[in-house]
Amino acid sequence: MRVTQLLIPTTKETPNDATLASHIYLIRAGFIQGVGSGLYNYLPLGKRVLDKVQNIVKEELNKADCQEVSLGFVTPASYWQESGRFDKYGKELLRFKDRKNNDFVLGPTHEEMMVNLVKQSVKSYKALPLNLYQVNLKFRDEIRPRFGLMRGREFLMKDGYSFHASKEDMQREFALMEATYKKIFTRLGLDFRVVEADSGAIGGSGSKEFMVLANSGEDTIVVCQECEYGANIEAAIRAEKSSDMEPPEALYAKFHTPDTTTIEALSAFFHVDPFYLIKTVAKKALFDKGESKIVLFALRGSDELQEVKACNSIDANELVDISAQELAQIGLVAGYMSPTLVPDGVEVVFDTLLKDASHLICGANEAEYHLVGIDLKGYEATYRDIVAVQEGDSCVHCGNKLHYTKGIEVGHIFQLGDRYSLPLGANFLNEQGKAQPFEMGTYGIGVSRLLAAIIEQHHDEKGCIWTKETTPFALSIIISNIKDEAQVTFAQEIYQKLTESGIEVLLDDRKERFGFKMKDFELIGTPLALIIGKNLADGFVELVQREGLSKESISVDDTLSRVMDQVCY
Ligand code: ATP
Ligand code: MG
């Protein structure tokens, strides 16, 4: 296509709220346009890339025998009430009423809708397995929409759902989807890692995330440098930890410990490794129907609380901070709390590393006092893994050191089991003629987020560098001097030949300075440009690789074959 006929509103202006390269370049290069917080229009270039990404996703899913459907975006709230998620999902779920006062939600994900679709149309095991997917809009009223397409409120997701007669078959499909997702992200040209994940509000057990490795990623992932182990910090585990330092030998006693409200201060006061101190963190846990309670999480002083794990440990919807005043009202002394001396009605969860532990020091639940000689051998309590794995901890699989890295979550696959089919009464008749709930899996890809993820991984200080399968055009042809007839004629000839061979070419035929057009090429970022300049008179043109901007002079006669070599693969 010709630039003179296209809407590509490139600009030098960086949007005020943009900090990430992908956000800045997608707007500056005219791929997208902001409409409101977390809402975007796709302009012609953006739509082309979006379609390419979608097509790759669809091609690979179709090869794996998944079938495409398209579900309504507006969902009757009754579906969500039946599954119990209407209350659980929180404020991200946009709820509204129609003129007849019926409740609706804008689908943030579609488990309920898809289960109902299958419930109405599949009765027997003979129709299983089934894997249905759609690429459709989702709406989540995100608390902090930001980073452009990375975290929008309205965004495009591929969401797939599979239905099976047995758990084994669901697990087979889960493995097939993992392999299919790997093919998709490889074709997109992404450097990614598959990691163990938390299952969040969707529920179910066994889930993996696909993380595009990028420093700007919002997720912290824990990876082992020696083996394959990788997990989102929300789900990461580690080999059991110990301390090289001597434990504080003491009989149970109360000690006056002024000014020791932090682990550091307490550790200095007793000259003891924080490993032997108990850190007690108080949170208010929020549950369905506006219910809440105060929960204490007890862990070793050398560890940090992982909030998602902590939240899951008590099956809460959310944990929120609580002030010292609020704690005082129920008889808890901030800075000196004890997980063993607790007012009635306060729940306590201990980290598993504290099970049967001894030689510990913790607060006395009295200002300026701590208890020494705490022994938890045989102490009955709730023990859960609630700590954040730290860099340098040991891998549970191979014992080598774990490291942190940052990732952008572009895909998430779950083994759901009967988490939705059971409450929604979605049954089929098994081989014995008995009704049984479907075993399900669910599989998501952030299609619009992928545009941002690709650019986060592929850009330089001048602009985008699209990967071969995602670029809006395979090649840009830049006519250096539009007044030079020979340049125009040659460019048009090459343009026509390439276009006829099915190559997507962007012909910059604007009456602009060469430097200006070159800047736009660098900003838009097709992988390749052909510059038709003054050397044409001597029989040469220039081929520029966007990655690294290396230039090569090639003879006019070789132009077509050289370009074809580079863009066909
Ligand atoms: P996140 O942790 O980033 O909020 P999520 O775990 O809530 O995402 P899922 O429910 O797993 O998201 O949705 C499937 C996919 O949809 C995600 O892997 C992600 O790529 C994409 N996605 C989720 N939320 C957004 C958003 N606000 N904007 C763009 N893409 C999103
Ligand atoms: Mg997720």
XYZ file of C-alpha atoms and ligand atoms in Angstrom:
601
model
C 0.000 0.000 0.000
C 1.008 3.576 -0.529
C 1.691 5.779 2.455
C -0.121 8.640 0.687
C -3.326 6.581 0.812
C -3.009 5.268 4.351
C -3.938 6.709 7.716
C -0.626 6.591 9.597
C -0.618 9.590 11.931
C 2.973 9.401 13.186
C 4.031 12.013 15.715
C 7.025 13.167 17.698
C 4.846 13.769 20.740
C 5.114 11.277 23.566
C 1.789 10.823 25.378
C 1.896 12.232 28.913
C 1.020 9.025 30.707
C 3.327 6.779 28.652
C 6.482 5.358 30.186
C 6.925 2.021 28.420
C 8.505 1.797 24.972
C 5.563 -0.177 23.604
C 3.035 2.395 24.788
C 5.067 5.303 23.427
C 5.885 3.764 20.052
C 2.486 2.209 19.337
C 0.968 5.654 19.765
C 3.746 7.690 18.135
C 3.903 5.380 15.114
C 0.133 5.552 14.635
C -0.834 1.979 15.518
C -3.306 2.884 18.251
C -5.097 5.899 19.626
C -6.173 6.489 23.234
C -9.892 6.933 23.797
C -10.102 6.991 27.585
C -8.356 5.333 30.492
C -7.528 1.777 29.365
C -9.506 2.169 26.126
C -7.948 2.268 22.666
C -8.825 2.479 18.983
C -6.761 0.478 16.527
C -5.705 2.465 13.473
C -4.929 0.691 10.169
C -1.376 -0.347 11.130
C -2.494 -1.560 14.542
C -5.373 -3.509 13.055
C -3.040 -5.225 10.609
C -0.756 -6.402 13.412
C -3.706 -7.416 15.567
C -5.062 -9.514 12.693
C -1.688 -11.147 12.111
C -1.350 -12.098 15.750
C -4.915 -13.394 15.772
C -4.347 -15.438 12.635
C -1.287 -17.139 14.056
C -3.214 -17.932 17.226
C -6.148 -19.312 15.229
C -4.011 -21.314 12.797
C -2.205 -23.145 15.572
C -5.373 -23.736 17.595
C -7.213 -25.049 14.558
C -4.317 -27.452 13.893
C -4.882 -28.765 17.426
C -8.574 -29.383 16.575
C -9.949 -26.469 18.551
C -13.122 -24.932 17.132
C -13.830 -21.225 16.942
C -17.094 -19.770 18.254
C -18.129 -16.278 19.262
C -20.038 -15.608 22.468
C -22.003 -12.549 23.515
C -20.019 -9.821 25.267
C -22.972 -8.735 27.412
C -23.690 -11.523 29.892
C -26.831 -11.965 32.033
C -25.728 -11.713 35.670
C -27.682 -14.885 36.523
C -24.876 -16.958 34.961
C -22.411 -15.349 37.316
C -24.682 -15.710 40.326
C -25.037 -19.417 39.638
C -21.279 -19.971 39.589
C -20.805 -17.852 42.717
C -18.478 -15.414 40.978
C -20.873 -12.446 40.933
C -19.774 -11.550 44.477
C -16.276 -12.984 44.328
C -14.968 -11.114 41.308
C -14.849 -7.660 42.919
C -14.913 -4.279 41.240
C -13.171 -5.366 38.050
C -16.490 -6.858 37.000
C -18.570 -4.171 35.329
C -22.201 -4.695 36.371
C -25.154 -2.823 34.934
C -28.916 -2.983 34.462
C -31.028 -2.819 31.349
C -34.281 -0.818 31.029
C -36.250 -3.686 32.580
C -33.992 -3.645 35.626
C -32.296 -6.946 34.721
C -28.687 -7.315 35.882
C -25.876 -7.827 33.407
C -22.093 -7.955 33.373
C -19.576 -7.189 30.643
C -17.646 -10.451 30.311
C -14.143 -10.271 31.833
C -13.789 -13.984 30.965
C -16.380 -16.473 29.722
C -16.351 -19.732 31.687
C -20.011 -19.376 32.693
C -21.194 -18.573 29.170
C -19.229 -21.398 27.589
C -20.361 -23.962 30.157
C -23.942 -23.009 29.415
C -23.367 -23.258 25.688
C -22.044 -26.790 26.063
C -24.606 -27.741 28.697
C -27.356 -26.996 26.211
C -25.813 -28.810 23.281
C -23.779 -31.764 24.566
C -25.514 -34.649 26.332
C -23.275 -37.675 25.855
C -19.664 -38.718 26.286
C -19.732 -39.541 22.571
C -19.506 -35.812 21.731
C -16.365 -35.403 23.901
C -13.683 -34.155 24.000
C -14.434 -30.644 22.781
C -12.233 -27.571 22.729
C -14.067 -24.340 21.878
C -12.451 -20.924 21.681
C -13.129 -17.371 20.683
C -11.099 -14.221 20.088
C -13.241 -11.529 21.561
C -13.424 -8.374 23.611
C -13.186 -8.561 27.361
C -13.839 -5.822 29.878
C -12.178 -5.579 33.282
C -12.516 -2.370 35.219
C -8.857 -2.555 36.231
C -7.921 -0.451 39.250
C -4.824 0.867 37.461
C -5.182 0.631 33.695
C -1.746 1.533 32.348
C 1.065 0.871 29.926
C -1.181 1.172 26.882
C -2.300 -2.175 25.496
C -0.487 -3.984 28.283
C -3.181 -3.395 30.873
C -6.289 -2.052 29.223
C -9.829 -2.115 30.541
C -11.267 -3.251 27.226
C -8.929 -5.740 25.569
C -8.885 -8.590 23.109
C -8.453 -12.073 24.517
C -8.408 -15.502 23.018
C -10.243 -17.630 25.518
C -10.624 -21.368 25.048
C -12.466 -23.975 27.101
C -12.210 -27.733 26.828
C -14.694 -30.372 27.964
C -13.804 -33.963 28.790
C -15.233 -37.199 30.113
C -12.273 -37.828 32.409
C -9.537 -36.024 34.272
C -6.874 -37.915 32.310
C -8.294 -36.673 29.030
C -8.414 -33.091 30.352
C -4.748 -33.397 31.363
C -3.871 -34.701 27.902
C -5.533 -31.618 26.388
C -3.759 -29.342 28.890
C -0.424 -30.732 27.644
C -1.538 -30.277 24.036
C -2.465 -26.642 24.738
C 0.899 -26.049 26.409
C 2.627 -27.364 23.290
C 0.325 -25.332 21.020
C 0.932 -22.124 22.979
C 4.671 -22.704 22.700
C 4.302 -22.910 18.913
C 2.243 -19.715 18.854
C 4.682 -17.646 20.921
C 7.652 -19.035 18.987
C 6.039 -18.042 15.684
C 5.392 -14.585 17.071
C 9.158 -14.285 17.581
C 9.027 -14.022 21.363
C 11.538 -15.068 24.001
C 9.266 -16.591 26.655
C 9.178 -19.005 29.532
C 6.433 -21.332 30.769
C 6.021 -21.050 34.539
C 3.933 -22.537 37.336
C 1.156 -20.137 38.290
C -1.422 -19.236 40.874
C -4.973 -20.017 39.769
C -6.582 -16.813 41.109
C -10.312 -16.123 40.971
C -10.885 -18.557 38.105
C -10.228 -21.395 40.538
C -9.234 -24.952 39.834
C -5.815 -26.483 40.245
C -2.764 -26.837 38.058
C -2.086 -23.775 35.989
C 0.773 -22.446 33.910
C 1.576 -19.005 32.608
C 3.458 -17.997 29.487
C 5.767 -15.136 30.325
C 7.480 -12.941 27.768
C 10.804 -12.048 29.354
C 11.143 -8.272 29.602
C 12.437 -5.919 32.286
C 9.257 -3.901 32.030
C 7.110 -6.947 32.906
C 4.752 -6.530 35.854
C 5.210 -10.109 37.051
C 8.169 -11.354 39.047
C 9.115 -14.857 38.042
C 11.405 -17.188 39.890
C 13.660 -19.261 37.665
C 16.312 -21.872 38.277
C 19.375 -21.278 36.160
C 20.306 -24.946 36.099
C 17.040 -26.802 35.550
C 13.743 -26.013 33.841
C 11.966 -24.854 36.991
C 10.199 -21.532 36.691
C 7.225 -20.119 38.593
C 5.389 -16.896 39.137
C 6.423 -15.555 42.558
C 2.760 -15.999 43.530
C 3.199 -19.772 43.198
C 6.952 -20.352 43.490
C 8.294 -22.908 45.959
C 11.809 -23.587 47.209
C 13.812 -26.260 48.982
C 13.548 -26.122 52.771
C 15.642 -23.339 54.253
C 17.870 -23.477 57.320
C 20.273 -21.188 59.151
C 24.049 -21.572 59.592
C 23.916 -19.528 62.752
C 23.506 -20.838 66.271
C 19.908 -20.896 67.513
C 19.156 -18.811 70.625
C 19.003 -21.370 73.447
C 16.563 -20.098 76.072
C 13.782 -21.230 78.310
C 10.338 -19.779 77.767
C 10.396 -16.271 79.228
C 9.179 -12.739 78.677
C 11.830 -10.140 77.933
C 11.796 -6.360 78.030
C 12.787 -5.306 74.493
C 12.291 -1.546 74.021
C 12.252 -0.089 70.476
C 12.184 -3.423 68.689
C 9.209 -3.088 66.401
C 11.121 -4.295 63.340
C 12.841 -7.596 62.620
C 16.154 -5.734 62.100
C 15.925 -4.031 65.490
C 14.956 -7.262 67.233
C 17.717 -9.208 65.503
C 20.265 -6.574 66.617
C 18.866 -6.521 70.156
C 19.280 -10.283 70.685
C 22.217 -10.782 68.250
C 20.143 -13.487 66.625
C 19.660 -14.515 63.006
C 16.209 -13.272 61.812
C 15.628 -16.936 60.896
C 14.897 -17.552 64.594
C 12.483 -14.631 64.966
C 8.783 -14.899 64.190
C 7.401 -12.151 61.985
C 3.671 -11.665 62.525
C 1.829 -9.814 59.784
C -1.771 -8.708 60.344
C -4.164 -8.266 57.432
C -7.849 -7.752 56.997
C -9.206 -10.521 54.770
C -12.233 -9.746 52.599
C -14.735 -12.474 51.715
C -18.007 -12.774 49.778
C -21.047 -10.725 50.780
C -18.971 -7.972 52.404
C -17.674 -10.229 55.186
C -14.218 -9.646 56.607
C -11.948 -10.783 59.427
C -8.504 -10.103 60.818
C -5.905 -12.736 60.131
C -2.358 -13.026 61.456
C 0.269 -14.596 59.229
C 3.313 -15.917 61.085
C 6.572 -16.598 59.299
C 10.274 -16.637 59.979
C 11.830 -13.186 60.295
C 14.136 -13.939 57.379
C 11.133 -14.430 55.073
C 8.621 -12.111 53.429
C 4.897 -12.719 53.170
C 3.631 -13.558 49.671
C 0.185 -11.970 49.631
C -1.392 -14.126 46.945
C -0.330 -17.309 48.722
C -1.543 -15.825 52.020
C -4.874 -14.868 50.475
C -5.313 -18.367 49.003
C -4.417 -19.981 52.340
C -7.654 -18.710 53.876
C -9.699 -18.703 50.675
C -10.235 -14.937 50.874
C -10.979 -12.660 47.939
C -8.479 -10.003 48.953
C -6.157 -8.947 51.783
C -5.947 -5.325 52.827
C -3.650 -3.519 55.260
C -4.836 -2.698 58.724
C -3.765 0.216 60.915
C -2.193 0.019 64.392
C -5.339 1.710 65.766
C -7.616 -0.938 64.297
C -5.356 -3.631 65.729
C -5.417 -1.981 69.148
C -9.219 -1.991 69.124
C -9.251 -5.786 69.087
C -6.391 -6.140 71.539
C -3.398 -6.591 69.235
C -0.219 -4.586 69.839
C 1.382 -3.563 66.556
C 5.120 -4.262 66.434
C 4.875 -6.763 69.285
C 2.233 -9.203 68.065
C 2.374 -12.859 68.968
C 0.839 -15.627 66.862
C 0.414 -17.762 69.970
C -1.333 -15.193 72.191
C -4.275 -14.062 70.120
C -7.620 -12.481 70.994
C -10.714 -14.549 70.201
C -11.955 -14.400 66.621
C -8.534 -13.717 65.109
C -7.387 -16.460 62.759
C -3.690 -17.386 62.537
C -1.876 -19.029 59.649
C 1.710 -20.239 60.204
C 4.176 -20.749 57.400
C 5.058 -24.419 56.889
C 8.691 -23.675 57.719
C 7.589 -22.982 61.303
C 6.033 -26.421 61.766
C 7.712 -28.139 64.757
C 10.302 -25.356 64.881
C 11.955 -24.402 68.155
C 14.333 -21.782 69.671
C 12.109 -19.005 68.436
C 11.459 -15.453 69.587
C 8.179 -13.640 68.990
C 6.201 -10.707 70.313
C 4.427 -10.960 73.660
C 1.440 -8.973 72.392
C 2.460 -6.352 74.925
C 4.266 -3.122 74.072
C 8.092 -3.436 74.412
C 8.042 -7.125 75.288
C 8.996 -10.287 73.423
C 8.825 -13.960 74.292
C 11.923 -16.144 74.004
C 12.192 -19.924 74.026
C 9.105 -20.472 71.870
C 8.818 -24.107 70.878
C 6.268 -25.094 68.247
C 6.948 -28.843 68.399
C 3.548 -30.505 68.128
C 1.827 -27.101 68.223
C -1.528 -27.491 66.506
C -2.312 -24.721 64.055
C -2.919 -24.071 60.374
C 0.367 -24.388 58.471
C 0.531 -23.229 54.842
C 3.223 -22.108 52.428
C 2.797 -18.315 52.618
C 6.303 -17.009 51.941
C 7.808 -15.329 48.904
C 10.718 -17.266 47.456
C 13.807 -15.051 47.533
C 16.718 -14.772 45.150
C 19.420 -17.164 46.249
C 16.974 -19.689 47.744
C 17.491 -23.255 46.505
C 15.525 -24.953 43.749
C 13.239 -27.685 45.031
C 14.098 -29.852 42.016
C 17.861 -29.577 41.670
C 19.100 -27.605 44.685
C 20.724 -24.877 42.592
C 20.182 -21.188 43.180
C 16.928 -19.479 42.197
C 16.847 -16.073 40.542
C 14.244 -13.421 39.823
C 13.388 -12.174 36.393
C 10.562 -10.038 35.045
C 7.878 -11.237 32.701
C 4.771 -10.128 30.835
C 1.952 -12.649 31.177
C 0.688 -13.323 27.654
C -0.999 -16.663 28.219
C -2.467 -18.692 31.046
C -3.745 -22.266 30.964
C -5.736 -23.929 33.758
C -6.889 -27.372 34.709
C -10.346 -26.525 35.992
C -11.835 -29.936 36.753
C -15.512 -29.523 37.714
C -15.103 -26.068 39.309
C -17.767 -24.644 36.951
C -19.589 -27.691 35.583
C -20.632 -28.799 39.077
C -22.264 -25.553 40.340
C -23.723 -24.834 36.905
C -25.133 -28.369 36.663
C -23.385 -29.089 33.365
C -23.506 -32.872 33.061
C -23.162 -35.493 30.362
C -24.111 -39.159 30.305
C -21.021 -41.341 30.679
C -20.491 -44.790 29.124
C -22.444 -46.359 31.968
C -25.360 -44.030 31.272
C -24.796 -42.062 34.478
C -24.860 -38.243 34.667
C -21.447 -36.765 35.436
C -20.100 -33.167 35.407
C -17.711 -32.260 32.598
C -14.002 -32.170 33.373
C -12.808 -28.830 32.054
C -9.712 -26.901 31.105
C -9.485 -23.209 30.238
C -6.867 -21.443 28.160
C -6.309 -17.709 27.649
C -4.067 -15.557 25.481
C -3.845 -11.775 25.777
C -4.055 -10.999 22.059
C -3.939 -7.202 22.328
C -1.371 -7.374 25.144
C 0.822 -9.335 22.744
C 1.282 -6.247 20.558
C 2.785 -4.474 23.542
C 4.818 -7.534 24.573
C 6.331 -7.896 21.093
C 7.467 -4.267 21.127
C 8.775 -4.481 24.692
C 11.089 -7.207 23.465
C 11.762 -5.768 20.020
C 12.527 -2.065 19.893
C 15.434 0.369 20.071
C 15.731 4.056 20.891
C 14.219 4.954 17.503
C 11.084 2.862 17.483
C 9.468 -0.515 16.848
C 11.223 -3.518 15.302
C 8.449 -5.944 14.309
C 9.133 -9.641 14.049
C 8.726 -11.303 10.648
C 5.327 -12.830 11.295
C 3.817 -9.818 13.036
C 5.014 -6.848 10.998
C 2.224 -4.802 9.391
C 4.221 -4.863 6.125
C 7.129 -7.100 5.159
C 9.022 -4.223 3.606
C 9.041 -0.442 3.254
C 10.152 1.105 -0.005
C 11.340 4.657 0.433
C 11.597 6.919 -2.570
C 14.329 9.341 -1.610
C 13.449 12.135 -4.011
C 9.901 12.040 -5.264
C 10.763 14.583 -7.972
C 13.262 12.179 -9.543
C 11.235 10.349 -12.165
C 13.674 7.457 -12.479
C 13.436 6.794 -8.734
C 9.640 6.886 -8.835
C 9.437 4.578 -11.859
C 11.860 2.024 -10.427
C 10.180 2.051 -7.014
C 6.765 1.536 -8.555
C 8.014 -1.296 -10.722
C 9.513 -3.150 -7.751
C 6.453 -2.357 -5.649
C 4.160 -3.835 -8.268
C 6.211 -6.981 -8.766
C 6.478 -7.661 -5.049
C 2.810 -6.946 -4.469
C 1.863 -9.305 -7.296
C 3.918 -12.035 -5.605
C 1.816 -11.572 -2.492
C 4.386 -9.588 -0.503
C 2.953 -6.813 1.660
C 4.815 -3.636 0.814
C 4.533 -0.134 2.212
C 5.548 2.346 -0.467
C 6.527 5.714 0.971
C 5.596 7.955 -1.934
C 5.079 11.113 0.095
C 6.483 14.451 -0.997
C 8.567 14.687 2.144
C 12.251 14.968 2.862
C 14.185 11.696 2.841
C 15.228 12.137 6.489
C 11.619 12.544 7.559
C 10.557 9.361 5.751
C 13.508 7.454 7.160
C 12.482 8.506 10.682
C 8.981 7.194 10.078
C 10.386 3.878 8.849
C 12.472 3.623 12.032
C 9.459 4.452 14.168
C 7.019 2.098 12.420
C 9.619 -0.658 12.256
C 9.053 -2.964 9.294
C 11.981 -5.416 9.429
C 13.347 -4.241 6.099
C 13.478 -1.107 3.925
C 14.542 -0.590 0.355
C 15.848 2.901 -0.306
C 15.709 4.153 -3.840
C 18.132 7.087 -3.829
C 20.533 8.938 -6.021
C 22.783 5.904 -6.547
C 20.053 4.531 -8.744
C 21.689 6.491 -11.552
C 24.749 4.217 -11.085
C 22.585 1.108 -10.869
C 22.424 0.711 -7.077
C 19.811 0.855 -4.335
C 20.111 0.278 -0.588
C 18.687 -2.456 1.606
C 18.331 -1.520 5.298
C 17.736 -3.973 8.114
C 15.608 -2.325 10.800
C 17.356 -4.385 13.490
C 20.699 -2.620 13.895
C 19.966 -0.362 10.886
C 22.749 -1.938 8.810
C 22.803 -0.854 5.175
C 23.855 -2.740 2.088
C 24.190 -1.472 -1.438
C 22.706 -3.881 -3.981
C 22.571 -3.753 -7.738
C 19.341 -2.814 -9.422
C 19.289 -6.129 -11.294
C 19.474 -8.160 -8.061
C 16.923 -6.102 -6.180
C 13.893 -8.279 -6.698
C 15.589 -11.573 -5.917
C 17.430 -10.154 -2.876
C 14.252 -8.739 -1.410
C 12.339 -11.953 -2.095
C 15.092 -13.956 -0.351
C 14.748 -11.840 2.742
C 11.007 -11.612 3.071
C 10.081 -15.185 2.100
C 10.772 -17.825 4.690
P -2.932 -10.107 35.032
O -2.335 -10.938 36.133
O -1.915 -9.529 34.112
O -3.921 -9.112 35.520
P -4.807 -12.199 34.689
O -4.043 -13.316 35.286
O -5.839 -11.518 35.473
O -3.773 -11.101 34.132
P -6.185 -14.031 32.922
O -7.478 -14.043 33.617
O -5.267 -15.164 33.073
O -5.436 -12.651 33.288
O -6.483 -13.693 31.382
C -5.827 -14.321 30.276
C -4.880 -13.380 29.569
O -5.502 -12.145 29.219
C -3.704 -12.987 30.420
O -2.708 -13.985 30.365
C -3.257 -11.680 29.777
O -2.358 -11.933 28.713
C -4.543 -11.104 29.219
N -5.015 -9.979 30.039
C -5.537 -10.039 31.285
N -5.863 -8.831 31.738
C -5.555 -7.956 30.750
C -5.672 -6.528 30.602
N -6.189 -5.780 31.566
N -5.260 -5.963 29.429
C -4.754 -6.724 28.445
N -4.618 -8.062 28.527
C -5.007 -8.673 29.660
Mg -3.614 -15.072 34.542
